[in-house]
PDB file of C-alpha atoms in Angstrom:
ATOM      1  CA  UNK A 160      93.827 270.580 187.774  1.00 84.00           C
ATOM      2  CA  UNK A 161      97.388 272.103 187.130  1.00 92.00           C
ATOM      3  CA  UNK A 162      98.113 274.473 184.835  1.00 92.00           C
ATOM      4  CA  UNK A 163      99.739 271.966 182.555  1.00 90.00           C
ATOM      5  CA  UNK A 164      96.791 269.440 182.969  1.00 92.00           C
ATOM      6  CA  UNK A 165      94.903 272.187 181.901  1.00 92.00           C
ATOM      7  CA  UNK A 166      97.187 272.765 178.503  1.00 92.00           C
ATOM      8  CA  UNK A 167      96.562 269.550 178.357  1.00 90.00           C
ATOM      9  CA  UNK A 168      93.432 269.157 177.395  1.00 93.00           C
ATOM     10  CA  UNK A 169      92.304 272.784 176.017  1.00 93.00           C
ATOM     11  CA  UNK A 170      95.276 271.799 173.219  1.00 91.00           C
ATOM     12  CA  UNK A 171      93.488 268.367 172.456  1.00 92.00           C
ATOM     13  CA  UNK A 172      89.957 269.827 172.419  1.00 93.00           C
ATOM     14  CA  UNK A 173      92.188 273.064 170.079  1.00 92.00           C
ATOM     15  CA  UNK A 174      93.396 270.003 168.625  1.00 91.00           C
ATOM     16  CA  UNK A 175      90.046 268.044 167.395  1.00 93.00           C
ATOM     17  CA  UNK A 176      88.354 271.831 166.642  1.00 92.00           C
ATOM     18  CA  UNK A 177      90.847 272.291 164.455  1.00 90.00           C
ATOM     19  CA  UNK A 178      90.045 268.754 162.585  1.00 92.00           C
ATOM     20  CA  UNK A 179      86.748 269.668 162.714  1.00 93.00           C
ATOM     21  CA  UNK A 180      86.555 272.830 161.127  1.00 92.00           C
ATOM     22  CA  UNK A 181      88.748 271.533 158.062  1.00 90.00           C
ATOM     23  CA  UNK A 182      86.172 268.601 158.292  1.00 91.00           C
ATOM     24  CA  UNK A 183      83.440 271.499 157.841  1.00 90.00           C
ATOM     25  CA  UNK A 184      83.986 272.656 154.784  1.00 86.00           C
ATOM     26  CA  UNK A 185      80.240 271.400 152.998  1.00 89.00           C
ATOM     27  CA  UNK A 186      78.310 272.779 156.140  1.00 91.00           C
ATOM     28  CA  UNK A 187      76.142 275.175 156.759  1.00 92.00           C
ATOM     29  CA  UNK A 188      78.284 278.949 157.480  1.00 92.00           C
ATOM     30  CA  UNK A 189      76.513 279.477 160.620  1.00 93.00           C
ATOM     31  CA  UNK A 190      78.066 276.373 162.385  1.00 92.00           C
ATOM     32  CA  UNK A 191      81.146 276.592 160.620  1.00 91.00           C
ATOM     33  CA  UNK A 192      81.356 280.251 162.206  1.00 92.00           C
ATOM     34  CA  UNK A 193      80.127 278.098 166.035  1.00 94.00           C
ATOM     35  CA  UNK A 194      82.999 276.428 165.268  1.00 93.00           C
ATOM     36  CA  UNK A 195      85.507 279.055 164.490  1.00 92.00           C
ATOM     37  CA  UNK A 196      84.497 281.281 168.057  1.00 94.00           C
ATOM     38  CA  UNK A 197      85.138 277.906 169.288  1.00 95.00           C
ATOM     39  CA  UNK A 198      88.138 277.575 168.593  1.00 93.00           C
ATOM     40  CA  UNK A 199      88.548 281.326 168.717  1.00 94.00           C
ATOM     41  CA  UNK A 200      88.211 281.210 172.491  1.00 94.00           C
ATOM     42  CA  UNK A 201      89.916 278.088 173.456  1.00 93.00           C
ATOM     43  CA  UNK A 202      93.238 279.719 171.401  1.00 94.00           C
ATOM     44  CA  UNK A 203      92.360 282.576 174.260  1.00 94.00           C
ATOM     45  CA  UNK A 204      92.334 280.473 176.716  1.00 94.00           C
ATOM     46  CA  UNK A 205      95.794 278.217 175.391  1.00 95.00           C
ATOM     47  CA  UNK A 206      98.001 281.223 175.715  1.00 95.00           C
ATOM     48  CA  UNK A 207      96.765 282.202 178.951  1.00 94.00           C
ATOM     49  CA  UNK A 208      97.544 279.140 180.478  1.00 95.00           C
ATOM     50  CA  UNK A 209     101.111 278.285 178.724  1.00 95.00           C
ATOM     51  CA  UNK A 210     102.516 281.020 180.211  1.00 94.00           C
ATOM     52  CA  UNK A 211     101.436 279.751 183.802  1.00 94.00           C
ATOM     53  CA  UNK A 212     102.093 275.957 183.093  1.00 95.00           C
ATOM     54  CA  UNK A 213     105.859 277.142 182.490  1.00 94.00           C
ATOM     55  CA  UNK A 214     105.575 279.349 185.522  1.00 93.00           C
ATOM     56  CA  UNK A 215     104.358 275.961 187.162  1.00 93.00           C
ATOM     57  CA  UNK A 216     107.507 273.627 185.508  1.00 93.00           C
ATOM     58  CA  UNK A 217     109.564 275.773 186.871  1.00 92.00           C
ATOM     59  CA  UNK A 218     108.527 276.540 190.345  1.00 92.00           C
ATOM     60  CA  UNK A 219     108.463 272.258 190.917  1.00 88.00           C
ATOM     61  CA  UNK A 220     112.025 272.292 189.374  1.00 86.00           C
ATOM     62  CA  UNK A 221     113.110 274.600 192.259  1.00 84.00           C
ATOM     63  CA  UNK A 222     111.369 272.810 194.855  1.00 83.00           C
ATOM     64  CA  UNK A 223     109.050 275.195 194.497  1.00 73.00           C
ATOM     65  CA  UNK A 224     105.704 273.193 195.426  1.00 66.00           C
ATOM     66  CA  UNK A 225     105.772 269.419 195.922  1.00 61.00           C
ATOM     67  CA  UNK A 226     105.546 266.479 193.099  1.00 57.00           C
ATOM     68  CA  UNK A 227     102.523 264.388 192.931  1.00 57.00           C
ATOM     69  CA  UNK A 228     103.977 261.910 195.490  1.00 60.00           C
ATOM     70  CA  UNK A 229     104.997 263.791 197.472  1.00 59.00           C
ATOM     71  CA  UNK A 230     104.985 263.850 201.389  1.00 62.00           C
ATOM     72  CA  UNK A 231     102.379 266.135 202.054  1.00 65.00           C
ATOM     73  CA  UNK A 232     104.165 269.004 205.669  1.00 59.00           C
ATOM     74  CA  UNK A 233     103.804 267.411 208.697  1.00 64.00           C
ATOM     75  CA  UNK A 234     103.711 264.097 207.331  1.00 65.00           C
ATOM     76  CA  UNK A 235     104.333 261.669 209.231  1.00 62.00           C
ATOM     77  CA  UNK A 236     107.017 259.728 206.967  1.00 58.00           C
ATOM     78  CA  UNK A 237     107.902 255.678 208.236  1.00 58.00           C
ATOM     79  CA  UNK A 238     112.069 256.214 208.561  1.00 59.00           C
ATOM     80  CA  UNK A 239     112.516 252.856 210.157  1.00 57.00           C
ATOM     81  CA  UNK A 240     113.916 254.415 213.492  1.00 57.00           C
ATOM     82  CA  UNK A 241     110.533 256.159 214.946  1.00 56.00           C
ATOM     83  CA  UNK A 242     109.956 253.665 218.453  1.00 56.00           C
ATOM     84  CA  UNK A 243     106.121 252.981 217.354  1.00 57.00           C
ATOM     85  CA  UNK A 244     107.873 251.318 214.074  1.00 53.00           C
ATOM     86  CA  UNK A 245     109.447 247.574 214.770  1.00 53.00           C
ATOM     87  CA  UNK A 246     113.201 247.769 213.320  1.00 50.00           C
TER      88      UNK A 246
ATOM     89  CA  UNK B 288     110.921 297.803 182.345  1.00 51.00           C
ATOM     90  CA  UNK B 289     114.605 296.584 183.472  1.00 63.00           C
ATOM     91  CA  UNK B 290     117.193 295.150 182.019  1.00 78.00           C
ATOM     92  CA  UNK B 291     115.933 291.675 179.852  1.00 87.00           C
ATOM     93  CA  UNK B 292     118.992 288.923 180.128  1.00 94.00           C
ATOM     94  CA  UNK B 293     119.335 286.918 177.639  1.00 94.00           C
ATOM     95  CA  UNK B 294     117.868 284.002 179.182  1.00 95.00           C
ATOM     96  CA  UNK B 295     114.812 285.724 180.092  1.00 95.00           C
ATOM     97  CA  UNK B 296     115.051 286.499 176.947  1.00 96.00           C
ATOM     98  CA  UNK B 297     115.294 283.088 175.151  1.00 96.00           C
ATOM     99  CA  UNK B 298     112.529 282.141 177.189  1.00 96.00           C
ATOM    100  CA  UNK B 299     109.961 284.584 176.480  1.00 97.00           C
ATOM    101  CA  UNK B 300     110.711 284.058 172.743  1.00 97.00           C
ATOM    102  CA  UNK B 301     110.380 279.975 173.499  1.00 97.00           C
ATOM    103  CA  UNK B 302     107.030 280.598 174.863  1.00 97.00           C
ATOM    104  CA  UNK B 303     105.610 283.037 172.103  1.00 97.00           C
ATOM    105  CA  UNK B 304     106.723 280.930 169.661  1.00 97.00           C
ATOM    106  CA  UNK B 305     105.241 278.042 171.180  1.00 96.00           C
ATOM    107  CA  UNK B 306     101.895 279.791 171.162  1.00 96.00           C
ATOM    108  CA  UNK B 307     102.537 280.193 167.996  1.00 96.00           C
ATOM    109  CA  UNK B 308     102.595 276.965 166.848  1.00 95.00           C
ATOM    110  CA  UNK B 309      99.528 276.259 169.201  1.00 94.00           C
ATOM    111  CA  UNK B 310      97.230 277.997 168.677  1.00 94.00           C
ATOM    112  CA  UNK B 311      98.242 279.813 164.731  1.00 93.00           C
ATOM    113  CA  UNK B 312      98.029 283.286 165.748  1.00 95.00           C
ATOM    114  CA  UNK B 313      99.719 286.085 164.781  1.00 96.00           C
ATOM    115  CA  UNK B 314     102.956 286.533 166.581  1.00 96.00           C
ATOM    116  CA  UNK B 315     102.089 290.122 166.617  1.00 96.00           C
ATOM    117  CA  UNK B 316      99.277 289.625 168.426  1.00 95.00           C
ATOM    118  CA  UNK B 317     101.373 286.855 171.348  1.00 96.00           C
ATOM    119  CA  UNK B 318     103.471 289.818 171.856  1.00 97.00           C
ATOM    120  CA  UNK B 319     100.279 292.685 172.949  1.00 96.00           C
ATOM    121  CA  UNK B 320      99.593 289.782 175.039  1.00 94.00           C
ATOM    122  CA  UNK B 321     102.160 289.241 176.853  1.00 95.00           C
ATOM    123  CA  UNK B 322     103.012 292.764 176.989  1.00 95.00           C
ATOM    124  CA  UNK B 323      99.355 293.233 178.580  1.00 94.00           C
ATOM    125  CA  UNK B 324     100.345 290.500 180.909  1.00 91.00           C
ATOM    126  CA  UNK B 325     103.907 291.804 182.110  1.00 91.00           C
ATOM    127  CA  UNK B 326     106.215 289.518 180.417  1.00 91.00           C
ATOM    128  CA  UNK B 327     108.990 290.968 178.097  1.00 86.00           C
ATOM    129  CA  UNK B 328     107.844 290.443 174.779  1.00 92.00           C
ATOM    130  CA  UNK B 329     108.734 293.112 173.458  1.00 92.00           C
ATOM    131  CA  UNK B 330     112.432 292.496 173.998  1.00 95.00           C
ATOM    132  CA  UNK B 331     115.344 293.274 171.187  1.00 96.00           C
ATOM    133  CA  UNK B 332     116.248 289.934 171.570  1.00 96.00           C
ATOM    134  CA  UNK B 333     113.299 287.993 171.946  1.00 97.00           C
ATOM    135  CA  UNK B 334     112.285 290.036 168.805  1.00 97.00           C
ATOM    136  CA  UNK B 335     115.826 288.656 166.757  1.00 97.00           C
ATOM    137  CA  UNK B 336     115.319 285.283 167.821  1.00 97.00           C
ATOM    138  CA  UNK B 337     111.260 284.786 167.324  1.00 98.00           C
ATOM    139  CA  UNK B 338     111.586 286.380 164.228  1.00 97.00           C
ATOM    140  CA  UNK B 339     114.441 284.692 162.777  1.00 98.00           C
ATOM    141  CA  UNK B 340     113.139 280.932 163.932  1.00 98.00           C
ATOM    142  CA  UNK B 341     109.928 282.808 162.339  1.00 97.00           C
ATOM    143  CA  UNK B 342     112.074 283.820 158.908  1.00 97.00           C
ATOM    144  CA  UNK B 343     113.676 280.246 158.653  1.00 96.00           C
ATOM    145  CA  UNK B 344     111.329 278.030 159.987  1.00 96.00           C
ATOM    146  CA  UNK B 345     110.978 275.421 157.355  1.00 97.00           C
ATOM    147  CA  UNK B 346     114.994 275.405 156.958  1.00 97.00           C
ATOM    148  CA  UNK B 347     115.183 275.060 160.319  1.00 97.00           C
ATOM    149  CA  UNK B 348     112.050 272.517 160.633  1.00 97.00           C
ATOM    150  CA  UNK B 349     114.364 270.581 157.698  1.00 96.00           C
ATOM    151  CA  UNK B 350     117.713 270.882 159.760  1.00 96.00           C
ATOM    152  CA  UNK B 351     115.919 268.946 163.448  1.00 97.00           C
ATOM    153  CA  UNK B 352     114.159 266.302 161.333  1.00 96.00           C
ATOM    154  CA  UNK B 353     117.672 265.360 159.996  1.00 95.00           C
ATOM    155  CA  UNK B 354     119.545 265.164 163.213  1.00 95.00           C
ATOM    156  CA  UNK B 355     116.621 263.675 165.642  1.00 94.00           C
ATOM    157  CA  UNK B 356     117.273 259.890 164.141  1.00 87.00           C
ATOM    158  CA  UNK B 357     113.437 258.524 163.701  1.00 86.00           C
ATOM    159  CA  UNK B 358     111.471 261.735 163.734  1.00 88.00           C
ATOM    160  CA  UNK B 359     109.939 264.731 161.796  1.00 90.00           C
ATOM    161  CA  UNK B 360     110.000 268.243 163.670  1.00 90.00           C
ATOM    162  CA  UNK B 361     106.474 267.657 163.379  1.00 89.00           C
ATOM    163  CA  UNK B 362     106.023 264.249 165.286  1.00 90.00           C
ATOM    164  CA  UNK B 363     108.032 266.770 168.515  1.00 94.00           C
ATOM    165  CA  UNK B 364     105.485 267.980 171.290  1.00 92.00           C
ATOM    166  CA  UNK B 365     106.010 271.064 170.551  1.00 93.00           C
ATOM    167  CA  UNK B 366     107.081 272.793 173.602  1.00 95.00           C
ATOM    168  CA  UNK B 367     110.335 270.729 172.712  1.00 96.00           C
ATOM    169  CA  UNK B 368     109.260 271.380 169.276  1.00 96.00           C
ATOM    170  CA  UNK B 369     110.292 275.573 170.124  1.00 97.00           C
ATOM    171  CA  UNK B 370     113.136 275.248 172.665  1.00 97.00           C
ATOM    172  CA  UNK B 371     114.820 272.729 169.605  1.00 98.00           C
ATOM    173  CA  UNK B 372     114.091 275.765 167.393  1.00 98.00           C
ATOM    174  CA  UNK B 373     115.981 279.691 169.102  1.00 98.00           C
ATOM    175  CA  UNK B 374     118.601 277.012 169.213  1.00 98.00           C
ATOM    176  CA  UNK B 375     118.842 275.738 166.163  1.00 98.00           C
ATOM    177  CA  UNK B 376     118.404 279.526 164.795  1.00 98.00           C
ATOM    178  CA  UNK B 377     120.929 280.483 167.273  1.00 97.00           C
ATOM    179  CA  UNK B 378     123.955 277.375 165.367  1.00 97.00           C
ATOM    180  CA  UNK B 379     122.918 278.976 162.846  1.00 95.00           C
ATOM    181  CA  UNK B 380     123.738 282.385 163.077  1.00 94.00           C
ATOM    182  CA  UNK B 381     126.851 282.025 164.723  1.00 90.00           C
ATOM    183  CA  UNK B 382     126.300 285.208 167.149  1.00 91.00           C
ATOM    184  CA  UNK B 383     126.596 282.867 170.687  1.00 93.00           C
ATOM    185  CA  UNK B 384     128.901 279.833 171.450  1.00 96.00           C
ATOM    186  CA  UNK B 385     128.061 276.184 170.627  1.00 96.00           C
ATOM    187  CA  UNK B 386     128.207 275.160 173.925  1.00 96.00           C
ATOM    188  CA  UNK B 387     126.269 277.796 175.467  1.00 96.00           C
ATOM    189  CA  UNK B 388     122.965 277.662 173.057  1.00 96.00           C
ATOM    190  CA  UNK B 389     122.776 274.007 173.657  1.00 97.00           C
ATOM    191  CA  UNK B 390     122.883 274.725 177.347  1.00 97.00           C
ATOM    192  CA  UNK B 391     120.507 276.668 177.232  1.00 97.00           C
ATOM    193  CA  UNK B 392     117.894 274.864 176.137  1.00 97.00           C
ATOM    194  CA  UNK B 393     119.141 271.697 177.878  1.00 97.00           C
ATOM    195  CA  UNK B 394     118.692 274.024 180.854  1.00 96.00           C
ATOM    196  CA  UNK B 395     114.671 274.527 179.567  1.00 96.00           C
ATOM    197  CA  UNK B 396     114.458 271.642 178.692  1.00 96.00           C
ATOM    198  CA  UNK B 397     115.045 270.003 182.148  1.00 95.00           C
ATOM    199  CA  UNK B 398     113.061 272.354 183.708  1.00 94.00           C
ATOM    200  CA  UNK B 399     109.414 272.046 181.680  1.00 93.00           C
ATOM    201  CA  UNK B 400     109.126 268.991 178.986  1.00 93.00           C
ATOM    202  CA  UNK B 401     109.348 265.191 180.698  1.00 89.00           C
ATOM    203  CA  UNK B 402     112.646 263.638 181.958  1.00 90.00           C
ATOM    204  CA  UNK B 403     113.762 262.577 178.494  1.00 91.00           C
ATOM    205  CA  UNK B 404     113.708 265.392 176.718  1.00 94.00           C
ATOM    206  CA  UNK B 405     116.562 266.961 178.097  1.00 95.00           C
ATOM    207  CA  UNK B 406     118.568 264.180 176.370  1.00 95.00           C
ATOM    208  CA  UNK B 407     117.033 263.931 172.827  1.00 96.00           C
ATOM    209  CA  UNK B 408     117.315 268.030 172.697  1.00 97.00           C
ATOM    210  CA  UNK B 409     120.869 267.812 173.792  1.00 97.00           C
ATOM    211  CA  UNK B 410     121.674 264.568 171.410  1.00 96.00           C
ATOM    212  CA  UNK B 411     119.661 266.912 168.176  1.00 97.00           C
ATOM    213  CA  UNK B 412     121.374 270.196 168.670  1.00 97.00           C
ATOM    214  CA  UNK B 413     124.557 268.472 169.012  1.00 97.00           C
ATOM    215  CA  UNK B 414     124.025 266.726 165.788  1.00 97.00           C
ATOM    216  CA  UNK B 415     123.404 269.747 164.518  1.00 97.00           C
ATOM    217  CA  UNK B 416     126.291 271.606 165.983  1.00 97.00           C
ATOM    218  CA  UNK B 417     129.305 268.929 164.548  1.00 96.00           C
ATOM    219  CA  UNK B 418     126.943 268.991 161.077  1.00 95.00           C
ATOM    220  CA  UNK B 419     127.232 273.023 160.848  1.00 94.00           C
ATOM    221  CA  UNK B 420     131.406 272.985 162.064  1.00 94.00           C
ATOM    222  CA  UNK B 421     131.601 270.374 159.588  1.00 93.00           C
ATOM    223  CA  UNK B 422     130.619 272.687 157.052  1.00 91.00           C
ATOM    224  CA  UNK B 423     132.149 275.892 157.868  1.00 89.00           C
ATOM    225  CA  UNK B 424     135.470 274.018 157.175  1.00 86.00           C
TER     226      UNK B 424
END
């Protein structure tokens, strides 16, 4: 999975958790603590993923990594000029 | 650690502000974390940008909302929002030539964001710069 996809997924989960924590005021303290612990772990993960996602986008912009849909290195790309291809 | 260019400092500032925005963690903790990861997070220009945006965030967000036709700052994607915040702050200080502040933000949007983001960032910042100039005249 790309770092950007990971970031998108983690950010969405973090938003969901924040919403659940906000809604959990009447829940037992242990439950709220558990949600807070999960949010803390996820925040740490998001902090770590963000620079990787940015570096990945920069590498893609420089052309260092293939974009989705680019042909694999060495792959045959029909150009209409090959002898095996109809003109 | 080596010399940090202003471009690198802006990059780091946007990353720290983006992390802060998404996680709500305090800036000193994020700076500490970035330093452990070998980033130049303690660069003075980076710190000035981060501190400046943090101190004036509500004013900056209001300016963004006023200049982003139909968008409020809180509805803009967090990465674009923080690119805009740094640039709006820089435009407000007058320390950086207007075209430089705008170009740097647009370049970040080109590299990091969705295809339509650079045009959006350019449009918002162009309007902020025009209104700043009119107010100063």
